[in-house]
Coordinates of C-alpha atoms in Angstrom, one line a residue:
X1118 CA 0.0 0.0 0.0
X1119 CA 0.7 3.6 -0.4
X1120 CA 1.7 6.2 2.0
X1121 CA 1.9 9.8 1.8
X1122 CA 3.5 12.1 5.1
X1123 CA 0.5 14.2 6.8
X1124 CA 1.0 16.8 9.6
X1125 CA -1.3 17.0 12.3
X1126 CA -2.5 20.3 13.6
X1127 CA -3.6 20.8 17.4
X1128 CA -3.7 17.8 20.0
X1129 CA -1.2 15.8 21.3
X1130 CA 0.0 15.1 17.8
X1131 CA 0.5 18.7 17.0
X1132 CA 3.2 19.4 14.8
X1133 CA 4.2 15.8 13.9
X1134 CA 4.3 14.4 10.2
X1135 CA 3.1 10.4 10.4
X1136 CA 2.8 8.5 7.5
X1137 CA -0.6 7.6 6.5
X1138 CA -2.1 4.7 4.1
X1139 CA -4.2 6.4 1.1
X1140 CA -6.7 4.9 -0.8
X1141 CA -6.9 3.9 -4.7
X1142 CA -7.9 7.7 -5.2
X1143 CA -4.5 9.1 -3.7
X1144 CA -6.8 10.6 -0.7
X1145 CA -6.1 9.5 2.9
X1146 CA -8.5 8.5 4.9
X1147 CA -11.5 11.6 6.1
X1148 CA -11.1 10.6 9.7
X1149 CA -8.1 9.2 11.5
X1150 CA -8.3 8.0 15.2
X1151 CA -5.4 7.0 17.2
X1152 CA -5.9 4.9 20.5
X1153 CA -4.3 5.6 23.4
X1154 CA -3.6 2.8 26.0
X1155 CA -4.4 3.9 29.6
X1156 CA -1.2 3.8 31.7
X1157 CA -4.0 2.4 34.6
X1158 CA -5.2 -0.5 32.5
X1159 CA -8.7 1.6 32.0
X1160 CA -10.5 1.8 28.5
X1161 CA -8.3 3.4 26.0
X1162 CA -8.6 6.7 25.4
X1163 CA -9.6 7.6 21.2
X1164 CA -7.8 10.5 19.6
X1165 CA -10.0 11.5 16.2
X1166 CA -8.5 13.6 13.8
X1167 CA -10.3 14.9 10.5
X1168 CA -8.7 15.6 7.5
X1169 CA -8.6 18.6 5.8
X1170 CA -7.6 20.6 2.8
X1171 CA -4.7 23.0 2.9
X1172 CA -5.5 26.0 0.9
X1173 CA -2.0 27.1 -1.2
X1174 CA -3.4 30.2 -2.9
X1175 CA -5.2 28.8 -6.3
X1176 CA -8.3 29.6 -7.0
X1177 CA -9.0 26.3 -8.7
X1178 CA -7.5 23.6 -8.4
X1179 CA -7.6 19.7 -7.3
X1180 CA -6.9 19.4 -4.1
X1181 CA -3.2 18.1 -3.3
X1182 CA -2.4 18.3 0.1
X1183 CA -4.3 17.1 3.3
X1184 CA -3.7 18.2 6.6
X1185 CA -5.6 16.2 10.0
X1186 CA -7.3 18.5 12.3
X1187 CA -7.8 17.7 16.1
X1188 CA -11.3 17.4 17.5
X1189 CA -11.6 17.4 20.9
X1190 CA -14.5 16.2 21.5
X1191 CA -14.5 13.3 19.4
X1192 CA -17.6 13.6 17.8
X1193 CA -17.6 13.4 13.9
X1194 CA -21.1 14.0 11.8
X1195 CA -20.8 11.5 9.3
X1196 CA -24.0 11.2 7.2
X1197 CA -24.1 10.8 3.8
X1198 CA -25.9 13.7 1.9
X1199 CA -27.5 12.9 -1.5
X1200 CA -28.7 15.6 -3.7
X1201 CA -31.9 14.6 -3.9
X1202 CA -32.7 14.5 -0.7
X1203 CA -32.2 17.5 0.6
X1204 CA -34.7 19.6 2.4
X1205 CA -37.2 21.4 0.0
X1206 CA -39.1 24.3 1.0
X1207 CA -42.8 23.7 0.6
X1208 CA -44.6 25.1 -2.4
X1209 CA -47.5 27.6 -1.1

């Protein structure tokens, strides 16, 4: 498999550069987690990180690099949106 260098912004990873598998498409994955043993023997503690585009001045253009953003609460909407079902205002 692939990998490609990705820095991590905010967190406990902040300022690091990990490698990280990509898919078929080039495109790492839209959410990374990273558990953390508990030095108690507790439930691990889950580190989520979301990826995100890093804007290098072009107006258009395909996106080429990714960056992971922290998110501290660990909570990630992941719904899939299709056009046609979006919500339509009533017709009076």
């Amino acid at each position: 498999m692939k990998s490609e260098e990705i820095p991590f912004v905010g967190g406990p990873l902040d300022g690091r550069a990990l490698p990280v598998f990509v898919t078929a498409t080039g495109n790492p994955p839209k959410v990374y987690k990273v558990p953390v043993p508990d030095a108690g023997g507790g439930p691990d503690t889950v580190l989520v990180y979301v990826r995100e585009a890093v804007a290098d001045g072009k107006r258009v253009r395909l996106v080429a690099k990714w960056r992971y953003v922290f998110v501290p609460d660990g909570k990630v909407e992941r719904a899939v949106r299709w056009p046609w079902s979006r919500n339509r205002s009533p017709r009076a």
